[in-house]
mmCIF file with all atom_site columns, C-alpha atoms in Angstrom:
data_model
loop_
_atom_site.group_PDB
_atom_site.id
_atom_site.type_symbol
_atom_site.label_atom_id
_atom_site.label_alt_id
_atom_site.label_comp_id
_atom_site.label_asym_id
_atom_site.label_entity_id
_atom_site.label_seq_id
_atom_site.pdbx_PDB_ins_code
_atom_site.Cartn_x
_atom_site.Cartn_y
_atom_site.Cartn_z
_atom_site.occupancy
_atom_site.B_iso_or_equiv
_atom_site.pdbx_formal_charge
_atom_site.auth_seq_id
_atom_site.auth_comp_id
_atom_site.auth_asym_id
_atom_site.auth_atom_id
_atom_site.pdbx_PDB_model_num
ATOM 1  C CA . UNK A 1 1  ? -21.896 1.557   47.661 1.00 88.00 ? 1243 UNK A CA 1
ATOM 2  C CA . UNK A 1 2  ? -20.834 4.783   45.999 1.00 90.00 ? 1244 UNK A CA 1
ATOM 3  C CA . UNK A 1 3  ? -17.233 4.208   47.074 1.00 93.00 ? 1245 UNK A CA 1
ATOM 4  C CA . UNK A 1 4  ? -17.214 0.702   45.587 1.00 94.00 ? 1246 UNK A CA 1
ATOM 5  C CA . UNK A 1 5  ? -18.743 1.895   42.312 1.00 94.00 ? 1247 UNK A CA 1
ATOM 6  C CA . UNK A 1 6  ? -16.186 4.698   42.055 1.00 94.00 ? 1248 UNK A CA 1
ATOM 7  C CA . UNK A 1 7  ? -13.296 2.338   42.743 1.00 95.00 ? 1249 UNK A CA 1
ATOM 8  C CA . UNK A 1 8  ? -14.490 -0.225  40.195 1.00 95.00 ? 1250 UNK A CA 1
ATOM 9  C CA . UNK A 1 9  ? -14.975 2.484   37.586 1.00 95.00 ? 1251 UNK A CA 1
ATOM 10 C CA . UNK A 1 10 ? -11.427 3.740   38.122 1.00 95.00 ? 1252 UNK A CA 1
ATOM 11 C CA . UNK A 1 11 ? -10.084 0.168   37.900 1.00 95.00 ? 1253 UNK A CA 1
ATOM 12 C CA . UNK A 1 12 ? -11.934 -0.563  34.644 1.00 95.00 ? 1254 UNK A CA 1
ATOM 13 C CA . UNK A 1 13 ? -11.068 2.695   32.917 1.00 94.00 ? 1255 UNK A CA 1
ATOM 14 C CA . UNK A 1 14 ? -7.528  2.551   34.289 1.00 94.00 ? 1256 UNK A CA 1
ATOM 15 C CA . UNK A 1 15 ? -7.041  -0.970  32.982 1.00 93.00 ? 1257 UNK A CA 1
ATOM 16 C CA . UNK A 1 16 ? -8.130  -0.004  29.461 1.00 93.00 ? 1258 UNK A CA 1
ATOM 17 C CA . UNK A 1 17 ? -6.094  3.197   29.510 1.00 93.00 ? 1259 UNK A CA 1
ATOM 18 C CA . UNK A 1 18 ? -3.077  1.386   30.932 1.00 87.00 ? 1260 UNK A CA 1
ATOM 19 C CA . UNK A 1 19 ? -3.084  -0.985  27.983 1.00 87.00 ? 1261 UNK A CA 1
ATOM 20 C CA . UNK A 1 20 ? -3.072  1.903   25.517 1.00 92.00 ? 1262 UNK A CA 1
ATOM 21 C CA . UNK A 1 21 ? -1.302  4.771   27.298 1.00 90.00 ? 1263 UNK A CA 1
ATOM 22 C CA . UNK A 1 22 ? 1.409   5.352   29.893 1.00 88.00 ? 1264 UNK A CA 1
ATOM 23 C CA . UNK A 1 23 ? 1.294   4.083   33.474 1.00 84.00 ? 1265 UNK A CA 1
ATOM 24 C CA . UNK A 1 24 ? 0.722   7.524   34.973 1.00 90.00 ? 1266 UNK A CA 1
ATOM 25 C CA . UNK A 1 25 ? -2.658  7.979   33.275 1.00 92.00 ? 1267 UNK A CA 1
ATOM 26 C CA . UNK A 1 26 ? -4.298  6.417   36.326 1.00 92.00 ? 1268 UNK A CA 1
ATOM 27 C CA . UNK A 1 27 ? -3.938  9.693   38.257 1.00 93.00 ? 1269 UNK A CA 1
ATOM 28 C CA . UNK A 1 28 ? -5.867  11.861  35.766 1.00 94.00 ? 1270 UNK A CA 1
ATOM 29 C CA . UNK A 1 29 ? -8.458  9.104   35.367 1.00 94.00 ? 1271 UNK A CA 1
ATOM 30 C CA . UNK A 1 30 ? -8.986  8.948   39.132 1.00 93.00 ? 1272 UNK A CA 1
ATOM 31 C CA . UNK A 1 31 ? -9.265  12.737  39.263 1.00 93.00 ? 1273 UNK A CA 1
ATOM 32 C CA . UNK A 1 32 ? -11.812 12.833  36.446 1.00 93.00 ? 1274 UNK A CA 1
ATOM 33 C CA . UNK A 1 33 ? -13.924 10.037  37.945 1.00 93.00 ? 1275 UNK A CA 1
ATOM 34 C CA . UNK A 1 34 ? -13.852 11.689  41.368 1.00 91.00 ? 1276 UNK A CA 1
ATOM 35 C CA . UNK A 1 35 ? -15.429 14.830  39.894 1.00 91.00 ? 1277 UNK A CA 1
ATOM 36 C CA . UNK A 1 36 ? -18.697 12.882  39.488 1.00 91.00 ? 1278 UNK A CA 1
ATOM 37 C CA . UNK A 1 37 ? -18.738 11.472  43.046 1.00 88.00 ? 1279 UNK A CA 1
ATOM 38 C CA . UNK A 1 38 ? -19.357 13.965  45.837 1.00 84.00 ? 1280 UNK A CA 1
ATOM 39 C CA . UNK A 1 39 ? -18.616 13.186  49.482 1.00 85.00 ? 1281 UNK A CA 1
ATOM 40 C CA . UNK A 1 40 ? -18.815 15.342  52.585 1.00 85.00 ? 1282 UNK A CA 1
ATOM 41 C CA . UNK A 1 41 ? -15.178 14.451  53.215 1.00 85.00 ? 1283 UNK A CA 1
ATOM 42 C CA . UNK A 1 42 ? -13.222 14.479  49.965 1.00 83.00 ? 1284 UNK A CA 1
ATOM 43 C CA . UNK A 1 43 ? -10.545 12.131  51.324 1.00 90.00 ? 1285 UNK A CA 1
ATOM 44 C CA . UNK A 1 44 ? -12.806 9.273   50.171 1.00 92.00 ? 1286 UNK A CA 1
ATOM 45 C CA . UNK A 1 45 ? -11.987 10.254  46.590 1.00 92.00 ? 1287 UNK A CA 1
ATOM 46 C CA . UNK A 1 46 ? -8.273  9.986   47.337 1.00 92.00 ? 1288 UNK A CA 1
ATOM 47 C CA . UNK A 1 47 ? -8.728  6.612   49.046 1.00 94.00 ? 1289 UNK A CA 1
ATOM 48 C CA . UNK A 1 48 ? -10.762 5.313   46.108 1.00 94.00 ? 1290 UNK A CA 1
ATOM 49 C CA . UNK A 1 49 ? -8.030  6.239   43.636 1.00 93.00 ? 1291 UNK A CA 1
ATOM 50 C CA . UNK A 1 50 ? -5.372  4.780   45.911 1.00 95.00 ? 1292 UNK A CA 1
ATOM 51 C CA . UNK A 1 51 ? -7.258  1.501   46.292 1.00 96.00 ? 1293 UNK A CA 1
ATOM 52 C CA . UNK A 1 52 ? -7.862  1.296   42.535 1.00 96.00 ? 1294 UNK A CA 1
ATOM 53 C CA . UNK A 1 53 ? -4.166  1.832   41.885 1.00 95.00 ? 1295 UNK A CA 1
ATOM 54 C CA . UNK A 1 54 ? -3.254  -0.883  44.367 1.00 96.00 ? 1296 UNK A CA 1
ATOM 55 C CA . UNK A 1 55 ? -5.704  -3.321  42.769 1.00 96.00 ? 1297 UNK A CA 1
ATOM 56 C CA . UNK A 1 56 ? -4.323  -2.646  39.292 1.00 94.00 ? 1298 UNK A CA 1
ATOM 57 C CA . UNK A 1 57 ? -0.701  -2.885  40.466 1.00 94.00 ? 1299 UNK A CA 1
ATOM 58 C CA . UNK A 1 58 ? -1.359  -6.146  42.325 1.00 95.00 ? 1300 UNK A CA 1
ATOM 59 C CA . UNK A 1 59 ? -3.221  -7.631  39.369 1.00 93.00 ? 1301 UNK A CA 1
ATOM 60 C CA . UNK A 1 60 ? -0.400  -6.794  36.968 1.00 90.00 ? 1302 UNK A CA 1
ATOM 61 C CA . UNK A 1 61 ? 2.234   -8.139  39.374 1.00 91.00 ? 1303 UNK A CA 1
ATOM 62 C CA . UNK A 1 62 ? 0.329   -11.403 39.773 1.00 91.00 ? 1304 UNK A CA 1
ATOM 63 C CA . UNK A 1 63 ? -0.088  -11.633 35.994 1.00 90.00 ? 1305 UNK A CA 1
ATOM 64 C CA . UNK A 1 64 ? 3.662   -11.178 35.452 1.00 88.00 ? 1306 UNK A CA 1
ATOM 65 C CA . UNK A 1 65 ? 4.458   -13.658 38.221 1.00 90.00 ? 1307 UNK A CA 1
ATOM 66 C CA . UNK A 1 66 ? 2.203   -16.323 36.716 1.00 89.00 ? 1308 UNK A CA 1
ATOM 67 C CA . UNK A 1 67 ? 3.926   -16.199 33.344 1.00 87.00 ? 1309 UNK A CA 1
ATOM 68 C CA . UNK A 1 68 ? 7.572   -16.147 34.419 1.00 87.00 ? 1310 UNK A CA 1
ATOM 69 C CA . UNK A 1 69 ? 7.654   -19.244 36.568 1.00 81.00 ? 1311 UNK A CA 1
ATOM 70 C CA . UNK A 1 70 ? 7.209   -17.460 39.888 1.00 78.00 ? 1312 UNK A CA 1
ATOM 71 C CA . UNK A 1 71 ? 10.472  -15.521 39.730 1.00 76.00 ? 1313 UNK A CA 1
ATOM 72 C CA . UNK A 1 72 ? 8.840   -12.302 40.863 1.00 66.00 ? 1314 UNK A CA 1
#
């Protein structure tokens, strides 16, 4: 449950920041969010940021594909 909450928080904050700032701001956002979630194995923080980045990238690619006639 904690992993899902962390991933969704990174996706939401990353989406808002991605609309206003550069694309690379997802990495500092994931790092800042992971400070508040403690795991015995810290690789879960990395996987949460990676999954959030993949969700955002896929969502943006599907958005672009829907509005250009499927040329993507």
